[in-house]
Short mmCIF file of C-alpha atoms in Angstrom, two decimals:
data_model
loop_
_atom_site.label_atom_id
_atom_site.label_comp_id
_atom_site.label_asym_id
_atom_site.label_seq_id
_atom_site.Cartn_x
_atom_site.Cartn_y
_atom_site.Cartn_z
CA UNK A 5 112.77 81.39 103.43
CA UNK A 6 109.40 80.07 102.86
CA UNK A 7 106.08 80.13 101.20
CA UNK A 8 106.79 83.25 99.34
CA UNK A 9 106.35 84.90 96.04
CA UNK A 10 107.64 87.21 93.39
CA UNK A 11 104.82 89.54 92.67
CA UNK A 12 105.56 90.90 89.30
CA UNK A 13 103.94 93.55 87.32
CA UNK A 14 103.97 92.43 83.74
CA UNK A 15 104.52 95.61 81.81
CA UNK A 16 104.04 94.58 78.22
CA UNK A 17 105.75 96.18 75.27
CA UNK A 18 108.49 97.79 77.35
CA UNK A 19 112.07 97.07 76.49
CA UNK A 20 113.78 94.76 78.89
CA UNK A 21 110.78 92.60 79.50
CA UNK A 22 108.31 91.80 82.16
CA UNK A 23 109.18 93.48 85.40
CA UNK A 24 108.68 90.90 88.07
CA UNK A 25 107.91 93.23 90.93
CA UNK A 26 109.11 91.14 93.83
CA UNK A 27 107.48 91.17 97.16
CA UNK A 28 107.94 90.01 100.72
CA UNK A 29 106.28 86.92 101.97
CA UNK A 30 104.93 84.93 104.81
CA UNK A 31 102.75 82.00 105.66
CA UNK A 32 99.42 81.93 103.93
CA UNK A 33 96.54 82.67 106.26
CA UNK A 34 94.28 79.65 106.45
CA UNK A 35 90.57 79.58 105.94
CA UNK A 36 90.49 81.04 102.48
CA UNK A 37 87.60 79.59 100.53
CA UNK A 38 88.24 78.57 96.97
CA UNK A 39 86.02 79.86 94.20
CA UNK A 40 85.66 80.05 90.51
CA UNK A 41 86.99 82.67 88.13
CA UNK A 42 89.80 83.26 85.66
CA UNK A 43 91.26 85.82 83.37
CA UNK A 44 93.59 85.82 80.45
CA UNK A 45 94.79 88.08 77.68
CA UNK A 46 92.21 88.44 74.97
CA UNK A 47 93.04 87.47 71.44
CA UNK A 48 94.67 90.24 69.42
CA UNK A 49 92.51 89.36 66.46
CA UNK A 50 88.96 90.57 66.10
CA UNK A 51 86.39 91.04 63.41
CA UNK A 52 85.25 94.66 63.60
CA UNK A 53 81.78 93.96 62.27
CA UNK A 54 81.24 90.97 64.51
CA UNK A 55 82.66 92.86 67.46
CA UNK A 56 80.24 95.76 66.95
CA UNK A 57 77.31 93.40 66.54
CA UNK A 58 78.31 91.60 69.72
CA UNK A 59 78.58 94.88 71.65
CA UNK A 60 75.09 95.95 70.53
CA UNK A 61 73.65 92.59 71.50
CA UNK A 62 75.45 92.73 74.83
CA UNK A 63 74.15 96.24 75.49
CA UNK A 64 70.58 95.30 74.63
CA UNK A 65 70.83 92.24 76.83
CA UNK A 66 72.26 94.31 79.67
CA UNK A 67 69.52 96.92 79.40
CA UNK A 68 66.85 94.23 79.32
CA UNK A 69 68.28 92.53 82.38
CA UNK A 70 68.56 95.78 84.27
CA UNK A 71 65.05 96.91 83.37
CA UNK A 72 63.73 93.58 84.64
CA UNK A 73 65.83 94.03 87.74
CA UNK A 74 64.42 97.52 88.28
CA UNK A 75 60.85 96.46 87.53
CA UNK A 76 61.09 93.55 89.95
CA UNK A 77 61.66 95.98 92.78
CA UNK A 78 64.54 96.27 95.21
CA UNK A 79 63.09 94.63 98.31
CA UNK A 80 64.77 91.28 97.65
CA UNK A 81 68.15 93.05 97.61
CA UNK A 82 67.63 95.07 100.77
CA UNK A 83 69.14 92.46 103.06
CA UNK A 84 72.44 92.84 101.20
CA UNK A 85 74.93 95.64 101.57
CA UNK A 86 77.35 96.42 98.77
CA UNK A 87 80.25 94.03 99.30
CA UNK A 88 83.96 94.34 98.66
CA UNK A 89 85.21 91.12 97.09
CA UNK A 90 88.42 89.72 95.66
CA UNK A 91 88.53 86.84 93.21
CA UNK A 92 91.83 85.49 92.02
CA UNK A 93 94.63 83.01 92.06
CA UNK A 94 98.27 83.09 93.05
CA UNK A 95 101.42 81.02 93.29
CA UNK A 96 99.78 79.31 96.28
CA UNK A 97 96.75 78.11 94.34
CA UNK A 98 97.76 77.76 90.69
CA UNK A 99 100.80 76.54 88.73
CA UNK A 100 102.71 78.86 86.44
CA UNK A 101 101.09 77.20 83.41
CA UNK A 102 97.74 78.65 84.44
CA UNK A 103 99.01 81.94 85.85
CA UNK A 104 100.66 82.85 82.57
CA UNK A 105 97.35 82.38 80.75
CA UNK A 106 95.60 84.69 83.19
CA UNK A 107 98.16 87.51 83.15
CA UNK A 108 96.69 90.90 82.24
CA UNK A 109 99.17 93.48 80.88
CA UNK A 110 99.22 96.78 82.74
CA UNK A 111 98.25 98.60 79.56
CA UNK A 112 94.97 96.61 79.56
CA UNK A 113 94.03 97.32 83.19
CA UNK A 114 91.87 100.37 82.35
CA UNK A 115 89.95 98.40 79.76
CA UNK A 116 89.42 95.54 82.19
CA UNK A 117 88.22 97.95 84.89
CA UNK A 118 85.78 99.55 82.45
CA UNK A 119 84.36 96.20 81.35
CA UNK A 120 83.99 95.04 84.95
CA UNK A 121 82.22 98.23 86.01
CA UNK A 122 79.80 97.80 83.10
CA UNK A 123 78.55 94.54 84.58
CA UNK A 124 75.06 94.81 86.05
CA UNK A 125 75.96 94.41 89.70
CA UNK A 126 79.52 95.76 89.83
CA UNK A 127 79.99 99.34 91.04
CA UNK A 128 83.79 99.58 91.30
CA UNK A 129 86.74 97.44 90.22
CA UNK A 130 90.53 97.16 90.22
CA UNK A 131 92.97 94.64 88.73
CA UNK A 132 96.19 93.48 90.40
CA UNK A 133 98.06 91.33 87.90
CA UNK A 134 101.59 90.21 88.69
CA UNK A 135 103.88 87.34 87.78
CA UNK A 136 102.58 85.31 90.69
CA UNK A 137 99.01 86.51 91.13
CA UNK A 138 95.99 87.72 89.25
CA UNK A 139 93.36 89.29 91.50
CA UNK A 140 90.23 91.29 90.74
CA UNK A 141 88.84 93.55 93.46
CA UNK A 142 85.24 94.74 93.11
CA UNK A 143 82.44 96.45 94.99
CA UNK A 144 79.37 94.35 94.20
CA UNK A 145 75.83 95.75 94.40
CA UNK A 146 74.71 92.18 95.07
CA UNK A 147 77.27 89.70 96.39
CA UNK A 148 76.07 86.51 94.69
CA UNK A 149 75.06 88.13 91.40
CA UNK A 150 78.19 90.26 91.25
CA UNK A 151 80.49 87.31 91.80
CA UNK A 152 78.68 85.32 89.14
CA UNK A 153 79.03 88.17 86.65
CA UNK A 154 82.75 88.58 87.33
CA UNK A 155 83.21 84.83 87.06
CA UNK A 156 81.45 84.75 83.70
CA UNK A 157 83.46 87.75 82.50
CA UNK A 158 86.75 86.15 83.46
CA UNK A 159 85.87 82.83 81.88
CA UNK A 160 84.75 84.54 78.69
CA UNK A 161 87.83 86.77 78.54
CA UNK A 162 90.25 83.94 79.22
CA UNK A 163 88.62 81.25 77.18
CA UNK A 164 89.20 78.85 80.08
CA UNK A 165 86.17 76.90 81.31
CA UNK A 166 85.00 78.01 84.74
CA UNK A 167 85.00 74.39 85.87
CA UNK A 168 88.75 74.24 85.27
CA UNK A 169 89.39 77.56 86.97
CA UNK A 170 87.43 76.63 90.10
CA UNK A 171 90.18 74.25 91.13
CA UNK A 172 92.68 77.10 91.48
CA UNK A 173 90.76 80.23 92.45
CA UNK A 174 89.98 81.83 95.79
CA UNK A 175 87.18 84.25 96.62
CA UNK A 176 87.04 86.50 99.70
CA UNK A 177 84.44 88.97 100.92
CA UNK A 178 84.48 92.25 102.87
CA UNK A 179 86.81 91.97 105.91
CA UNK A 180 88.56 88.90 104.53
CA UNK A 181 89.09 90.58 101.16
CA UNK A 182 90.43 93.72 102.83
CA UNK A 183 92.79 91.78 105.07
CA UNK A 184 94.05 89.81 102.08
CA UNK A 185 95.02 92.97 100.18
CA UNK A 186 96.71 94.42 103.27
CA UNK A 187 98.70 91.19 103.65
CA UNK A 188 99.66 91.26 99.98
CA UNK A 189 100.82 94.87 100.28
CA UNK A 190 102.78 94.06 103.44
CA UNK A 191 104.41 91.05 101.77
CA UNK A 192 102.78 88.35 103.89
CA UNK A 193 101.16 86.48 101.01
CA UNK A 194 104.25 86.28 98.84
CA UNK A 195 106.77 83.76 97.74
CA UNK A 196 109.56 85.84 99.27
CA UNK A 197 109.23 87.50 102.67
CA UNK A 198 110.56 91.03 102.99
CA UNK A 199 110.94 92.08 99.34
CA UNK A 200 109.23 95.40 98.81
CA UNK A 201 108.36 95.53 95.11
CA UNK A 202 104.78 94.34 95.64
CA UNK A 203 104.14 97.60 97.50
CA UNK A 204 105.19 99.49 94.38
CA UNK A 205 102.83 97.29 92.39
CA UNK A 206 99.88 98.11 94.64
CA UNK A 207 100.71 101.81 94.23
CA UNK A 208 100.70 101.32 90.46
CA UNK A 209 97.17 99.94 90.62
CA UNK A 210 96.09 103.24 92.17
CA UNK A 211 98.00 105.33 89.62
CA UNK A 212 96.60 103.42 86.65
CA UNK A 213 93.08 103.40 88.10
CA UNK A 214 93.09 107.13 88.84
CA UNK A 215 94.57 107.89 85.45
CA UNK A 216 91.77 106.02 83.72
CA UNK A 217 89.08 107.29 86.08
CA UNK A 218 88.17 103.72 86.88
CA UNK A 219 88.66 103.59 90.66
CA UNK A 220 85.62 104.31 92.77
CA UNK A 221 85.59 105.76 96.29
CA UNK A 222 85.71 102.42 98.12
CA UNK A 223 88.36 100.70 96.00
CA UNK A 224 90.52 103.83 95.95
CA UNK A 225 90.45 104.08 99.76
CA UNK A 226 90.99 100.31 100.08
CA UNK A 227 94.19 100.36 98.04
CA UNK A 228 95.49 103.54 99.68
CA UNK A 229 94.97 102.05 103.13
CA UNK A 230 96.69 98.86 101.92
CA UNK A 231 99.68 100.99 100.93
CA UNK A 232 99.70 102.55 104.39
CA UNK A 233 99.58 99.09 105.98
CA UNK A 234 102.44 97.89 103.78
CA UNK A 235 104.58 100.91 104.68
CA UNK A 236 103.90 100.49 108.40
CA UNK A 237 104.78 96.81 108.38
CA UNK A 238 108.10 97.54 106.71
CA UNK A 239 108.99 100.47 108.94
CA UNK A 240 107.78 99.08 112.27
CA UNK A 241 108.96 95.47 111.97
CA UNK A 242 112.16 93.85 110.75
CA UNK A 243 110.28 91.82 108.18
CA UNK A 244 112.56 93.04 105.41
CA UNK A 245 115.80 92.17 107.15
CA UNK A 246 117.60 89.38 105.37
CA UNK A 247 114.93 89.34 102.71
CA UNK A 248 115.58 87.46 99.52
CA UNK A 249 114.14 88.63 96.23
CA UNK A 250 112.97 86.47 93.39
CA UNK A 251 116.00 87.52 91.41
CA UNK A 252 118.39 86.58 94.20
CA UNK A 253 116.50 83.33 94.72
CA UNK A 254 116.94 82.59 91.00
CA UNK A 255 120.67 83.17 91.32
CA UNK A 256 120.83 81.04 94.47
CA UNK A 257 118.98 78.24 92.71
CA UNK A 258 121.38 78.30 89.77
CA UNK A 259 124.41 78.23 92.08
CA UNK A 260 122.89 75.34 94.02
CA UNK A 261 122.66 73.29 90.83
CA UNK A 262 126.20 74.05 89.67
CA UNK A 263 129.25 72.25 91.08
CA UNK A 264 130.60 74.40 93.94
CA UNK A 265 133.97 74.70 92.27
CA UNK A 266 132.36 76.23 89.18
CA UNK A 267 129.69 78.43 90.75
CA UNK A 268 131.65 81.63 90.13
CA UNK A 269 133.42 80.74 86.90
CA UNK A 270 130.37 79.38 85.05
CA UNK A 271 129.37 81.38 81.97
CA UNK A 272 126.27 83.45 82.75
CA UNK A 273 123.75 84.81 80.23
CA UNK A 274 120.88 87.14 81.15
CA UNK A 275 118.15 87.72 78.58
CA UNK A 276 116.25 90.94 79.27
CA UNK A 277 117.64 94.08 80.94
CA UNK A 278 114.50 95.21 82.74
CA UNK A 279 114.12 95.37 86.52
CA UNK A 280 114.38 91.65 87.01
CA UNK A 281 117.31 91.25 84.64
CA UNK A 282 119.16 94.07 86.38
CA UNK A 283 118.58 92.48 89.79
CA UNK A 284 119.84 89.12 88.51
CA UNK A 285 123.06 90.78 87.35
CA UNK A 286 123.45 92.55 90.71
CA UNK A 287 123.04 89.29 92.62
CA UNK A 288 125.46 87.47 90.34
CA UNK A 289 127.99 90.21 91.04
CA UNK A 290 127.41 89.92 94.79
CA UNK A 291 128.21 86.20 94.54
CA UNK A 292 131.53 86.89 92.88
CA UNK A 293 130.65 86.56 89.22
CA UNK A 294 132.84 88.91 87.19
CA UNK A 295 131.38 88.56 83.68
CA UNK A 296 127.80 88.50 82.46
CA UNK A 297 126.52 88.50 78.88
CA UNK A 298 123.24 90.40 78.48
CA UNK A 299 120.89 90.02 75.53
CA UNK A 300 118.46 92.91 75.09
CA UNK A 301 116.54 94.72 72.40
CA UNK A 302 118.84 97.74 72.59
CA UNK A 303 122.03 98.72 74.38
CA UNK A 304 120.81 101.72 76.41
CA UNK A 305 119.65 99.80 79.46
CA UNK A 306 122.67 97.56 79.39
CA UNK A 307 124.91 100.62 79.27
CA UNK A 308 123.11 102.05 82.31
CA UNK A 309 123.64 98.81 84.24
CA UNK A 310 127.30 98.79 83.20
CA UNK A 311 127.72 102.31 84.58
CA UNK A 312 126.22 101.25 87.90
CA UNK A 313 128.14 97.96 88.24
CA UNK A 314 131.68 98.89 87.31
CA UNK A 315 133.25 95.81 88.96
CA UNK A 316 131.49 93.44 86.56
CA UNK A 317 132.26 92.95 82.89
CA UNK A 318 128.90 93.27 81.16
CA UNK A 319 128.83 92.27 77.50
CA UNK A 320 125.88 93.44 75.41
CA UNK A 321 124.41 91.26 72.66
CA UNK A 322 121.42 92.15 70.44
CA UNK A 323 118.35 89.93 70.24
CA UNK A 324 119.37 88.38 66.94
CA UNK A 325 122.41 86.89 68.71
CA UNK A 326 120.36 85.26 71.46
CA UNK A 327 120.85 81.67 70.29
CA UNK A 328 124.56 82.08 69.60
CA UNK A 329 124.94 83.65 73.05
CA UNK A 330 123.05 80.75 74.63
CA UNK A 331 125.40 78.35 72.85
CA UNK A 332 128.27 79.89 74.80
CA UNK A 333 126.50 79.98 78.19
CA UNK A 334 126.31 77.45 81.02
CA UNK A 335 123.39 79.19 82.77
CA UNK A 336 120.68 81.19 80.98
CA UNK A 337 118.43 83.53 82.98
CA UNK A 338 115.35 84.79 81.12
CA UNK A 339 113.20 87.76 82.12
CA UNK A 340 111.39 89.33 79.17
CA UNK A 341 107.91 90.45 78.23
CA UNK A 342 107.72 88.07 75.29
CA UNK A 343 104.27 86.53 74.91
CA UNK A 344 105.77 83.61 73.01
CA UNK A 345 108.48 81.16 74.02
CA UNK A 346 112.06 82.11 73.24
CA UNK A 347 113.52 78.62 73.69
CA UNK A 348 111.99 75.42 72.39
CA UNK A 349 113.15 71.86 72.71
CA UNK A 350 114.06 71.84 69.02
CA UNK A 351 116.44 74.82 69.07
CA UNK A 352 117.95 74.03 72.50
CA UNK A 353 118.73 70.54 71.20
CA UNK A 354 120.97 72.14 68.56
CA UNK A 355 123.08 73.99 71.12
CA UNK A 356 126.53 72.54 71.79
CA UNK A 357 126.87 70.71 75.11
CA UNK A 358 128.41 72.54 78.06
CA UNK A 359 131.62 71.45 79.74
CA UNK A 360 131.66 68.48 82.08
CA UNK A 361 133.34 70.80 84.59
CA UNK A 362 130.00 72.50 85.16
CA UNK A 363 128.14 69.22 85.25
CA UNK A 364 127.49 68.79 81.55
CA UNK A 365 123.98 70.28 81.86
CA UNK A 366 122.88 73.72 80.65
CA UNK A 367 120.50 75.41 83.10
CA UNK A 368 117.64 77.69 82.08
CA UNK A 369 116.29 79.76 84.98
CA UNK A 370 113.07 81.32 83.69
CA UNK A 371 111.58 84.02 85.93
CA UNK A 372 109.20 85.41 83.31
CA UNK A 373 105.43 85.07 83.31
CA UNK A 374 104.37 84.13 80.67
CA UNK A 375 107.36 81.80 80.49
CA UNK A 376 110.21 82.29 78.04
CA UNK A 377 111.44 78.67 78.05
CA UNK A 378 109.31 75.68 77.12
CA UNK A 379 109.00 73.08 79.88
CA UNK A 380 109.70 70.39 77.29
CA UNK A 381 113.32 71.60 77.18
CA UNK A 382 113.84 69.60 80.38
CA UNK A 383 113.16 66.45 78.35
CA UNK A 384 116.61 66.88 76.87
CA UNK A 385 119.35 64.98 78.63
CA UNK A 386 121.73 67.95 78.72
CA UNK A 387 119.30 70.74 79.70
CA UNK A 388 117.21 71.64 82.75
CA UNK A 389 114.53 74.31 83.10
CA UNK A 390 113.51 76.03 86.33
CA UNK A 391 110.69 78.58 86.63
CA UNK A 392 109.40 80.82 89.40
CA UNK A 393 107.57 77.94 91.07
CA UNK A 394 110.87 76.13 91.53
CA UNK A 395 112.22 79.00 93.63
CA UNK A 396 110.36 77.58 96.60
CA UNK A 397 113.31 75.25 96.99
CA UNK A 398 115.46 78.27 97.84
CA UNK A 399 113.05 80.23 100.01
CA UNK A 400 111.66 77.27 101.96
CA UNK A 401 113.74 77.96 105.06
CA UNK A 402 113.63 79.82 108.39
CA UNK A 403 109.93 79.11 108.88
CA UNK A 404 109.93 79.94 112.56
CA UNK A 405 111.54 83.33 111.96
CA UNK A 406 109.08 84.06 109.17
CA UNK A 407 106.10 83.13 111.33
CA UNK A 408 107.29 85.39 114.14
CA UNK A 409 107.71 88.33 111.76
CA UNK A 410 104.33 87.62 110.20
CA UNK A 411 102.66 87.70 113.63
CA UNK A 412 104.20 91.11 114.34
CA UNK A 413 102.95 92.37 111.01
CA UNK A 414 99.44 91.01 111.63
CA UNK A 415 99.03 93.31 114.62
CA UNK A 416 99.61 96.33 112.40
CA UNK A 417 97.36 94.95 109.67
CA UNK A 418 94.54 94.42 112.16
CA UNK A 419 94.83 98.07 113.26
CA UNK A 420 94.68 99.32 109.68
CA UNK A 421 91.83 96.93 108.88
CA UNK A 422 89.74 98.34 111.73
CA UNK A 423 90.46 101.86 110.54
CA UNK A 424 89.31 101.06 106.99
CA UNK A 425 86.18 99.23 108.12
CA UNK A 426 85.27 102.08 110.47
CA UNK A 427 85.64 104.55 107.60
CA UNK A 428 83.43 102.42 105.38
CA UNK A 429 80.81 102.02 108.09
CA UNK A 430 80.78 105.77 108.63
CA UNK A 431 79.76 106.24 104.99
CA UNK A 432 76.40 104.65 105.77
CA UNK A 433 75.23 107.81 107.52
CA UNK A 434 75.91 110.14 104.57
CA UNK A 435 72.73 109.21 102.60
CA UNK A 436 70.63 109.66 105.75
CA UNK A 437 72.10 113.11 106.35
CA UNK A 438 71.27 114.10 102.77
CA UNK A 439 67.76 112.63 102.93
CA UNK A 440 66.98 114.29 106.28
CA UNK A 441 68.22 117.64 105.01
CA UNK A 442 66.17 117.24 101.82
CA UNK A 443 63.09 116.25 103.87
CA UNK A 444 63.39 119.34 106.04
CA UNK A 445 64.00 121.63 103.05
CA UNK A 446 60.86 120.33 101.31
CA UNK A 447 58.75 121.13 104.38
CA UNK A 448 60.35 124.57 104.66
CA UNK A 449 59.68 125.42 101.00
CA UNK A 450 56.07 124.22 101.20
CA UNK A 451 55.34 126.22 104.38
CA UNK A 452 56.99 129.35 102.97
CA UNK A 453 54.78 129.15 99.89
CA UNK A 454 51.70 128.97 102.10
CA UNK A 455 52.94 131.92 104.13
CA UNK A 456 53.59 134.07 101.05
CA UNK A 457 50.15 133.26 99.66
CA UNK A 458 48.44 134.30 102.90
CA UNK A 459 50.37 137.56 103.17
CA UNK A 460 50.29 138.24 99.45
CA UNK A 461 53.38 138.75 97.38
CA UNK A 462 52.46 142.38 96.66
CA UNK A 463 52.67 143.16 100.38
CA UNK A 464 56.19 141.75 100.69
CA UNK A 465 59.26 143.78 99.96
CA UNK A 466 62.50 142.06 98.97
CA UNK A 467 63.91 142.89 102.37
CA UNK A 468 60.93 141.34 104.17
CA UNK A 469 61.04 138.22 101.98
CA UNK A 470 64.74 137.77 102.65
CA UNK A 471 64.16 138.16 106.38
CA UNK A 472 61.48 135.45 106.32
CA UNK A 473 63.73 133.16 104.26
CA UNK A 474 66.63 133.70 106.66
CA UNK A 475 64.36 133.04 109.63
CA UNK A 476 63.07 129.76 108.17
CA UNK A 477 66.60 128.64 107.27
CA UNK A 478 67.83 129.46 110.76
CA UNK A 479 65.00 127.51 112.40
CA UNK A 480 65.59 124.45 110.15
CA UNK A 481 69.34 124.54 110.69
CA UNK A 482 69.03 124.77 114.46
CA UNK A 483 66.47 121.97 114.59
CA UNK A 484 68.67 119.74 112.41
CA UNK A 485 71.91 120.58 114.19
CA UNK A 486 71.46 118.02 116.97
CA UNK A 487 70.34 115.07 114.81
CA UNK A 488 73.00 115.76 112.19
CA UNK A 489 75.73 115.98 114.81
CA UNK A 490 74.71 112.52 116.00
CA UNK A 491 74.94 111.23 112.44
CA UNK A 492 78.48 112.47 111.84
CA UNK A 493 81.31 110.15 112.76
CA UNK A 494 84.89 109.92 111.57
CA UNK A 495 85.02 106.18 112.25
CA UNK A 496 87.91 106.42 114.70
CA UNK A 497 85.89 105.38 117.79
CA UNK A 498 84.01 102.08 117.56
CA UNK A 499 81.64 103.05 120.41
CA UNK A 500 80.76 106.35 118.75
CA UNK A 501 80.33 104.56 115.43
CA UNK A 502 77.88 102.05 116.91
CA UNK A 503 75.85 104.85 118.45
CA UNK A 504 75.92 106.78 115.18
CA UNK A 505 74.55 103.82 113.24
CA UNK A 506 71.81 103.34 115.85
CA UNK A 507 70.87 107.01 115.46
CA UNK A 508 70.82 106.63 111.69
CA UNK A 509 68.41 103.69 111.82
CA UNK A 510 66.20 105.53 114.31
CA UNK A 511 65.98 108.64 112.11
CA UNK A 512 65.24 106.49 109.06
CA UNK A 513 62.31 104.95 110.93
CA UNK A 514 61.02 108.20 112.44
CA UNK A 515 61.01 110.18 109.21
CA UNK A 516 60.36 107.24 106.83
CA UNK A 517 63.45 108.17 104.85
CA UNK A 518 63.83 104.67 103.36
CA UNK A 519 67.44 105.58 102.60
CA UNK A 520 68.76 102.13 101.72
CA UNK A 521 66.08 101.48 99.13
CA UNK A 522 66.46 104.97 97.68
CA UNK A 523 70.22 104.59 97.27
CA UNK A 524 69.85 101.16 95.67
CA UNK A 525 67.26 102.47 93.24
CA UNK A 526 69.61 105.30 92.28
CA UNK A 527 72.39 102.81 91.59
CA UNK A 528 70.09 100.66 89.47
CA UNK A 529 68.94 103.70 87.52
CA UNK A 530 72.55 104.73 86.91
CA UNK A 531 73.34 101.23 85.63
CA UNK A 532 70.38 101.27 83.26
CA UNK A 533 71.26 104.70 81.88
CA UNK A 534 74.91 103.69 81.45
CA UNK A 535 73.95 100.56 79.55
CA UNK A 536 71.53 102.49 77.32
CA UNK A 537 74.24 104.99 76.44
#
């Protein structure tokens, strides 16, 4: 299989390690423009005093910038509509050495979303960080300024110069950004075509975002529609048939490197009993392996796997026996959440050599991001290291079949894309409806006051006043009924939507509602108040 990918959610601090949520794949859609940006885990160390001082300075700077922005007027922004954008990198654009630096633990997603939404021109944000991709989705008040702010934020957070990141990043806007997420969710932008774990990862973005209150209306709908697209692709096409996961590809790679006569009898060690580790064990069993040693922080997960796979002898070893277990293994699979390397050239060099029957070389198949095995281990004569990028050797097959399946899936994605864009376009009429209603209510209130003054309040009973109020409300409602009906659209009919938008612009002109400028000013005001608080 081909240009594919393990999309893995790196869930830090959980026993069993990073869960490489594997996803289906397909050919990368061409025409994606590269751009700058980058993100990495922030340093665990911080000076509280310096941090507070920096926050105050940042707030003051933000307020100053926003006040200048507000004072300068909004006319220069009126030609721009809030844009949906994605900035990121993946297995297609960046090596594992860079991807591991940019990985954002799931526990830090809410904080990242909050920081992104605090940027001057960013309204909404979401983070999709997996073992083979790091992508930031935003709704930008101003496209160019928003992208620059996110770029600066990522560079500052990662500590990686933007000039270095530019070589590996892509940046997509509006329809292209939406299509990209739908393709990711459907498994068309992955290392491995047909694996469904990326869909679970996209769902997790929604759960985490909603739990933290960080997802806005547009991003929330975007990700939910992406989930729908991913489900439809899997249920209405055979894209998942014969799919290979990252775990199975790792097993296939190891067996390819071993002598055929020893592929089943070789001594296998799996470090980490999380989702990926469990899948590795399952695939080893499916290939005929009857014994696997598993190193994990505790025995509970290993016991659960043992209960499920009764035909395989699973031997549990604690973490402090990792090196001694590696000394007795021919192939070592690693899949943990460790932020530091588990195997270095120095300690691997001390391991006893493996038997000539298995080729005399100990294999390390590292499917963790960040990596668990140092690349320098391959400098040793009797050791070889393979990481997730090396799995392309296994999945680079059946291109024609993959392209055919991807074309079927694209039809569904295009349908879902149109549905999302129609929904988003239909939102444009909401401010006009509110402004027109407010305009009419102001006239009604003013005319009622004049009427009451002419009649005299002392001459009006409560019943009479209520009758007049009801009459005025009825007249306003009936007059507005027609225009408002022509402003309401569910986005399901493109012809109706076009007419609705034409009506909206006409009403804006006729009643001088100036809706776009009013909405933008409200957003700017909200940003200023948020920064001041």
